[in-house]
Coordinates of C-alpha atoms and ligand atoms in Angstrom, one line a residue:
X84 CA 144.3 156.8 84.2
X85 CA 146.4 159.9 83.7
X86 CA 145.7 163.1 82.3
X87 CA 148.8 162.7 79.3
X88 CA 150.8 166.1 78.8
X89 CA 151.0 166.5 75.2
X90 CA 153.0 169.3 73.6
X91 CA 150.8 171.6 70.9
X92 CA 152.7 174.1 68.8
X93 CA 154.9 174.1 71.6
X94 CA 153.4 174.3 74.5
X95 CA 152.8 171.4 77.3
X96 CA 148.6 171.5 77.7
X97 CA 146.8 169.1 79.6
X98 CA 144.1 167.2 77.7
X99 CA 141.4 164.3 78.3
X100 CA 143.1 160.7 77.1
X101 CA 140.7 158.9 75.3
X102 CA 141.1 156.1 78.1
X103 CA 140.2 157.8 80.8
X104 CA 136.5 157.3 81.5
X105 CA 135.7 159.6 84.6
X106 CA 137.7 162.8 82.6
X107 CA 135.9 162.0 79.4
X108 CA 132.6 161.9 81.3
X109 CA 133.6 165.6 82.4
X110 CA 134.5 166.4 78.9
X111 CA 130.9 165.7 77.6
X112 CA 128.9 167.3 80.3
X113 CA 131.4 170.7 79.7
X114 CA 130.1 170.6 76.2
X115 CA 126.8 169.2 76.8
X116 CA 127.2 165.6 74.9
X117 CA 124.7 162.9 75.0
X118 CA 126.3 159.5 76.2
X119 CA 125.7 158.0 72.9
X120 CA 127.8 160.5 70.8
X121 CA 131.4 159.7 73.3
X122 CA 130.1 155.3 73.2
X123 CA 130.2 155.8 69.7
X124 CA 133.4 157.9 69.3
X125 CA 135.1 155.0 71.7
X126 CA 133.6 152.3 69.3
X127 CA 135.2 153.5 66.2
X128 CA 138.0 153.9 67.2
X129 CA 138.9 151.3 70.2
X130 CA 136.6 148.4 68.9
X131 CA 136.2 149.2 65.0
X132 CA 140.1 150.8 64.8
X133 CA 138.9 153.0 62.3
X134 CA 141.0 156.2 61.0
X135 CA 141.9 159.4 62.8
X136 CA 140.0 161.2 59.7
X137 CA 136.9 158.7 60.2
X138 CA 136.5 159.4 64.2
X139 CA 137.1 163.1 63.6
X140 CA 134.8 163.4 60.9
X141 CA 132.1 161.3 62.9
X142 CA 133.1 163.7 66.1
X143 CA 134.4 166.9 65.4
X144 CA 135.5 167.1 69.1
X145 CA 137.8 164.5 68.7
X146 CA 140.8 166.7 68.0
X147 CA 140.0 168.4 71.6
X148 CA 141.0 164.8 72.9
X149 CA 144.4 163.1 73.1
X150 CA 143.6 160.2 70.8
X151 CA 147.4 159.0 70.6
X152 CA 150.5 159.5 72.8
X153 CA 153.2 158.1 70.9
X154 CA 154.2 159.4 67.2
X155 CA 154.7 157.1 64.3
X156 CA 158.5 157.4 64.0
X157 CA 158.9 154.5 61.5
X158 CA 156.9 151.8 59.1
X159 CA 159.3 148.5 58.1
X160 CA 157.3 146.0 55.8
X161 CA 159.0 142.4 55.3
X162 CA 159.8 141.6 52.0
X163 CA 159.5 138.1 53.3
X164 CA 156.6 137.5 54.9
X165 CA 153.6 139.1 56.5
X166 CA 155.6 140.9 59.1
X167 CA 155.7 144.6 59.6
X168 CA 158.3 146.2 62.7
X169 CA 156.8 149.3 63.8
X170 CA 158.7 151.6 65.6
X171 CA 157.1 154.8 68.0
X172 CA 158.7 157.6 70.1
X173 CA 157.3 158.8 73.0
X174 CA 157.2 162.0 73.8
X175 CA 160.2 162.0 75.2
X176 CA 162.0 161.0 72.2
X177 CA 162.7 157.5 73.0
X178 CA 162.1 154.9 70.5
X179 CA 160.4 151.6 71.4
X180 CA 159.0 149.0 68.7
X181 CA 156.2 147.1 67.8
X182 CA 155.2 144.3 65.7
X183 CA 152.6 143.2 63.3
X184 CA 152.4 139.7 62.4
X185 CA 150.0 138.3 59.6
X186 CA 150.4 134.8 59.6
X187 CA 149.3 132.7 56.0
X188 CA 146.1 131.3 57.9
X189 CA 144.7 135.2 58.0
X190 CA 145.4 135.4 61.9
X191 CA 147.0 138.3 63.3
X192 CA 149.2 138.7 66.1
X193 CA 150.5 142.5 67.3
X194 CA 153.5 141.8 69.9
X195 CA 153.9 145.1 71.7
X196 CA 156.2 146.1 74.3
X197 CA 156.0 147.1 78.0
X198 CA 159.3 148.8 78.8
X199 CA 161.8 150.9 76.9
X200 CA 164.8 148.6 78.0
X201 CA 164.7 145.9 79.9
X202 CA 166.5 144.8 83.5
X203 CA 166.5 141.3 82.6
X204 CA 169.6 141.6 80.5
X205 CA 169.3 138.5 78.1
X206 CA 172.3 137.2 76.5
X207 CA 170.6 136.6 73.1
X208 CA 168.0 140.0 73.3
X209 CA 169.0 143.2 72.0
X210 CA 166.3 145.4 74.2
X211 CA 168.6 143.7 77.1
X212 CA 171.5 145.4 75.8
X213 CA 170.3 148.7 76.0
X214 CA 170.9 148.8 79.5
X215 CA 168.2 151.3 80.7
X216 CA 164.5 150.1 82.0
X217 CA 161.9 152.7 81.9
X218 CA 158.1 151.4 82.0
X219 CA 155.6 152.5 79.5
X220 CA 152.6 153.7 80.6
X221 CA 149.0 152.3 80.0
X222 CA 148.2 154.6 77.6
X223 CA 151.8 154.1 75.6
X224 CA 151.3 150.3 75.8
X225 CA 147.3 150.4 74.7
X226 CA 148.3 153.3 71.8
X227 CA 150.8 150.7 70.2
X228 CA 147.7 148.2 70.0
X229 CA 145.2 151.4 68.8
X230 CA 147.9 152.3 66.0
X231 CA 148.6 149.2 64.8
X232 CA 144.4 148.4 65.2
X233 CA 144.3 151.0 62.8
X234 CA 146.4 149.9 60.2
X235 CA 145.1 146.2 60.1
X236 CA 141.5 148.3 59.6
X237 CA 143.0 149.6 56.7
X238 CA 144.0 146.4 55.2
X239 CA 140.3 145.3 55.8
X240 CA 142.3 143.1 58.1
X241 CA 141.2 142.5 61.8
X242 CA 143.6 141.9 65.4
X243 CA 143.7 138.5 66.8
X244 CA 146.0 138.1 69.3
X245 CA 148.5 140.6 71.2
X246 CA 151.3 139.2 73.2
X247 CA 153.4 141.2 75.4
X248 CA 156.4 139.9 74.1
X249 CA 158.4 143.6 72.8
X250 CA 160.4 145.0 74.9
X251 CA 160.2 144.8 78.5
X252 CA 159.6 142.5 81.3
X253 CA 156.2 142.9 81.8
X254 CA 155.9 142.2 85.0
X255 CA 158.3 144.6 86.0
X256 CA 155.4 147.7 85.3
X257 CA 152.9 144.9 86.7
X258 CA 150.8 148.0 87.7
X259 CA 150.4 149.5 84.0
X260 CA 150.1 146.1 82.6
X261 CA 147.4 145.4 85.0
X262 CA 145.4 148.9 83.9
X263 CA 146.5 147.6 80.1
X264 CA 144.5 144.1 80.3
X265 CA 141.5 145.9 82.6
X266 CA 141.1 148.3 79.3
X267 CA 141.7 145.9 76.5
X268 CA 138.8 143.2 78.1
X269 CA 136.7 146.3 79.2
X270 CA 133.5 146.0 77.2
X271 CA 133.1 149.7 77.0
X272 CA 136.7 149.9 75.6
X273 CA 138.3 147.6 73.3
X274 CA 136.0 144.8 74.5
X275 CA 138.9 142.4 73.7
X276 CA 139.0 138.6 74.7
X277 CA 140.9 137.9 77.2
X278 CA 141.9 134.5 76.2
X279 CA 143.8 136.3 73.3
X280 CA 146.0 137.7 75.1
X281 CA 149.6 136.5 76.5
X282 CA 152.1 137.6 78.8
X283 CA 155.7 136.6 78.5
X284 CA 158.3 136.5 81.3
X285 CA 161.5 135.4 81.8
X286 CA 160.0 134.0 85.8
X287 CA 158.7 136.4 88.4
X288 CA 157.4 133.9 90.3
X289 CA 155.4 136.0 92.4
X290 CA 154.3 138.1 89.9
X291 CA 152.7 135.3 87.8
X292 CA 150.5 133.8 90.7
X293 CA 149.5 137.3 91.5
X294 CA 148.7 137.7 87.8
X295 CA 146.8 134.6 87.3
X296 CA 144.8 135.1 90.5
X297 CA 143.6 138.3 88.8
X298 CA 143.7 137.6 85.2
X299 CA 142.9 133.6 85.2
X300 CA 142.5 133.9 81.1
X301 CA 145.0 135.7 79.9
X302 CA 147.3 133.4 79.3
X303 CA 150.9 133.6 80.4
X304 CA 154.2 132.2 78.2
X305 CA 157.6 131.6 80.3
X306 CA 161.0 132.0 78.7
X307 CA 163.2 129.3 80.3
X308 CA 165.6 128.2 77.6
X309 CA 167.3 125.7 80.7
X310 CA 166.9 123.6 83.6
X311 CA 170.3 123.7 84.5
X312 CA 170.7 126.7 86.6
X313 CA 174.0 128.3 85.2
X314 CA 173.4 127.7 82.1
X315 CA 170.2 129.4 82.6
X316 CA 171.1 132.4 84.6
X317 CA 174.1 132.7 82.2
X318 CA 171.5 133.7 79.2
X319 CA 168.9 134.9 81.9
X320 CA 171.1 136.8 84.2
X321 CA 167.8 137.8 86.1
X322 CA 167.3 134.5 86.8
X323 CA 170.0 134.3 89.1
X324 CA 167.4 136.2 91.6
X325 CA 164.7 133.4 91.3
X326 CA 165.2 129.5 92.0
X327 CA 164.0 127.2 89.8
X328 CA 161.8 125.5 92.4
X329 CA 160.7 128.7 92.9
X330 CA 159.4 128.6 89.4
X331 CA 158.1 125.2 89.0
X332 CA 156.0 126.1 92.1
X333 CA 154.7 129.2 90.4
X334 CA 153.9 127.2 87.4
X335 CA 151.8 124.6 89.3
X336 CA 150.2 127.5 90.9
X337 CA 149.1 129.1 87.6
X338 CA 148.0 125.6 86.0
X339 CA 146.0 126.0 89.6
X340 CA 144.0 128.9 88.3
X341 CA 143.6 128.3 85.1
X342 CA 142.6 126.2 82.6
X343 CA 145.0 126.4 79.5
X344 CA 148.7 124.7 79.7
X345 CA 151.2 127.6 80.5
X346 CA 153.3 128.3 77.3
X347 CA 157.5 127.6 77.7
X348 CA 159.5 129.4 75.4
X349 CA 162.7 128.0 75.1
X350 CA 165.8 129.3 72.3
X351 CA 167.6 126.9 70.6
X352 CA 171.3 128.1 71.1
X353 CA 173.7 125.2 69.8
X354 CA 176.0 123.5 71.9
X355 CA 174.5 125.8 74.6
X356 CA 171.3 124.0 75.7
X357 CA 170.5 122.2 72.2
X358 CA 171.9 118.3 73.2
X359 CA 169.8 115.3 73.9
X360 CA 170.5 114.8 77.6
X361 CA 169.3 118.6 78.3
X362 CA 165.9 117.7 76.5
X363 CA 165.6 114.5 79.2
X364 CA 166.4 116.9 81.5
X365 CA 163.6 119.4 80.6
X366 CA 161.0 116.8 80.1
X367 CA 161.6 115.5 83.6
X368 CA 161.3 118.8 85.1
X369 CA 158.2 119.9 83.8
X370 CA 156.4 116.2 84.4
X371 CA 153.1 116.7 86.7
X372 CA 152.8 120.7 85.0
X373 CA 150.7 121.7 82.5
X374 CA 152.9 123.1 79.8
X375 CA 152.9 123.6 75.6
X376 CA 156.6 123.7 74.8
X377 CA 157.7 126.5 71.7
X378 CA 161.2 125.7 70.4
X379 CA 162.2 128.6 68.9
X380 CA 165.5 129.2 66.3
X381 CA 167.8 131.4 67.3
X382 CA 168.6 134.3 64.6
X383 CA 171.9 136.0 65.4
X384 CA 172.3 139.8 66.9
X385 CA 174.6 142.6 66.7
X386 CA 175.3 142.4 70.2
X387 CA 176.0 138.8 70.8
X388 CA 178.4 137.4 68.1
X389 CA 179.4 134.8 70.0
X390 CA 176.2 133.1 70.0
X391 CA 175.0 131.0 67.0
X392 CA 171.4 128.9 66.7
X393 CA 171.1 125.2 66.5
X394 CA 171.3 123.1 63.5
X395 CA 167.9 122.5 62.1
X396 CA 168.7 118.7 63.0
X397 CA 169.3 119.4 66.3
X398 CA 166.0 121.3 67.3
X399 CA 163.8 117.9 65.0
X400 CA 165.9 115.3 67.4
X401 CA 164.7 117.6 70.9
X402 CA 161.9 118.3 69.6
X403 CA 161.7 114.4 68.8
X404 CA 163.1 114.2 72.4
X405 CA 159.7 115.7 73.9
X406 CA 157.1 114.2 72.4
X407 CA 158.2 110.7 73.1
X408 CA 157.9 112.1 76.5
X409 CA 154.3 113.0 75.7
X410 CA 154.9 116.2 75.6
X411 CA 153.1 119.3 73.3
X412 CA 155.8 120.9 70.9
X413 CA 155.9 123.2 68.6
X414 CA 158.8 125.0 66.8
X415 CA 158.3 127.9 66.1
X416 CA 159.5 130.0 63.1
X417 CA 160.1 133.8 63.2
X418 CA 158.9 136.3 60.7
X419 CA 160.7 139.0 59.4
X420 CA 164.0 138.2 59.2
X421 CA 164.7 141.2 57.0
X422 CA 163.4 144.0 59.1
X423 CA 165.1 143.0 62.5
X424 CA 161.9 141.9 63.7
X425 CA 163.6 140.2 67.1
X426 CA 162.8 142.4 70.1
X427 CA 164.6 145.6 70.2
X428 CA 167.0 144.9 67.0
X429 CA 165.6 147.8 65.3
X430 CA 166.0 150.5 68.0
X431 CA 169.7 149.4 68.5
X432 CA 170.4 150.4 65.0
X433 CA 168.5 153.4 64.9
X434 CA 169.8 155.2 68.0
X435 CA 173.3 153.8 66.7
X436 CA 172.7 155.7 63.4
X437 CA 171.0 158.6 65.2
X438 CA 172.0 158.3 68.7
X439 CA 170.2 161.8 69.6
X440 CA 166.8 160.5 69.2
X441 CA 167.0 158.6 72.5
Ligands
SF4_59 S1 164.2 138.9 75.9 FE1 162.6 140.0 76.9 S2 163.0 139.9 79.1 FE2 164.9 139.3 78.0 S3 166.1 141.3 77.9 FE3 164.9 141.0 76.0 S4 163.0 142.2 76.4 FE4 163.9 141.8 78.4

């Protein structure tokens, strides 16, 4: 992992990430550091999520090491619900976003993001507005989980789940996510499950065998929102690079490797894809795969006025629609609605209202 340039009183330095185990080795032999006194520093923090002011207190060293690589730009709590939007800059000055979820059971679900922009261009997505794609690095991508690790801890809360379903296609920085999921289920790092974690994609087809053949547990979610192939690559435009056999092979081939159904995420746009015939139609295309549909209500955006979410009536009949083909269905409702909590929302309106911080 990379040595991160951070700038101190002004100056670029090079220090020793917290991540990267060979140049923290090198760190503790310069000063003469038992191994225990670094396992321990890495537990606190990465396992345990405790505070800054803990871990420094416990190792006064720790302010020789960079600990965090993206600054806390801006906290948004729901007044709804158990939903919190948090959003970083880099030290670049770009602004990406995050997202805590506490769900009523006492579960937690952080959705983090992989990209500042994204190339897939969604009709329905802000982030695919934006119009740039720049990955984040591992150590950007595991901060956002060490932050908002932290802030749970505080809350006497713990992490659950993290989904890579921010900003981003994350299988277009395969390579950092890959470094990302090695740290996160390393045991001498965050020692994290890898069964709870998932990857959404709108369909590399590739990319998701080549995923599953490395990760088999880390589960994997698709957004498809359409078997009919312009409607899809109309909200998709990405799509229009990838066949939908293409994908139904990839799915098989990921069912292949591992043992829980692939997760299909699919927006409920009305008049768009919301009508009886188009749940036959999805039904039959996914017969023979193992798959858990998520029927998910649209909330508007900003940037596409022209597209509204189905009737609640609507999304019960498809959903109705499914099961009688014995299939698994859920639909899903979002939290926090107040705060913009849909991918990218928030960063839209904060470089609109300060368009120099990006
Ligand atoms: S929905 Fe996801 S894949 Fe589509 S543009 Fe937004 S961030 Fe990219």
């Amino acid at each position: 992992m990379e040595h991160l340039p951070i700038r101190t009183h002004g100056r670029m330095c090079n220090m020793t990430s917290i991540y990267n185990a060979s140049a923290l080795d090198e760190f503790r032999k310069e000063r003469s550091l038992d191994h225990n006194s670094i396992r321990r520093l890495r537990n606190r923090l990465l396992k345990q999520f405790l505070s800054d002011e803990v871990v420094i207190a416990d190792f006064p060293y720790a302010p020789q090491l960079v600990l965090h690589c993206l600054e806390l730009y801006q906290r948004i709590d729901s007044d709804l619900d158990g939903a919190t939007k948090l959003l970083f800059r880099t030290d670049a000055g770009m602004l990406i976003e995050s997202v805590i979820l506490r769900i009523a059971s006492g579960r937690t679900t952080l959705c983090v993001s992989s990209q500042i922009g994204c190339a897939a261009a969604c009709e329905f997505c802000a982030t695919g507005h934006m119009g740039i794609a720049q990955n984040l690095s591992a150590s950007q991508i595991l901060d956002q989980v060490l932050q908002a690790g932290q802030i749970l801890t505080s809350e006497r809360r713990q992490l659950h789940n993290i989904v890579f379903m921010g900003m981003g296609e994350p299988f277009h920085n395969e390579r950092n996510l890959a470094e990302v999921i090695e740290t996160l289920t390393d045991v001498r790092q965050f020692n994290r499950s890898p069964a709870s974690l998932l990857v959404s994609t709108v369909g590399i087809p590739k990319a998701m065998i080549r995923f599953a053949n490395r990760f088999p547990q880390v589960r994997q979610a698709l957004s498809l929102h359409s078997v009919d192939p312009e409607i899809r690559k109309a909200i998709i435009p990405l799509a229009s690079r990838y066949s939908l056999p293409d994908l139904k092979h990839a799915i098989a081939e990921v069912n292949r490797l591992q043992n829980a159904p692939l997760m299909i995420e699919y927006l409920m746009l009305k008049n768009r894809n919301d009508r009886i015939h188009q749940a036959q139609e999805l039904a039959e295309w996914v017969q023979g795969l193992s798959v858990h549909i998520n029927l998910i209500p649209f909330n508007p955006i900003e940037d596409a006025p022209h597209l509204e979410g189905s009737e609640p009536e609507a999304i019960r009949a498809f959903s109705a629609t499914l099961k009688a083909a014995g299939l698994k269905v859920t639909i899903r409702y979002s939290l926090g609605a107040d705060i913009s909590a849909a991918c990218g929302q928030l960063v839209r309106k904060e470089n609109r209202r300060s368009p120099t911080v990006n």
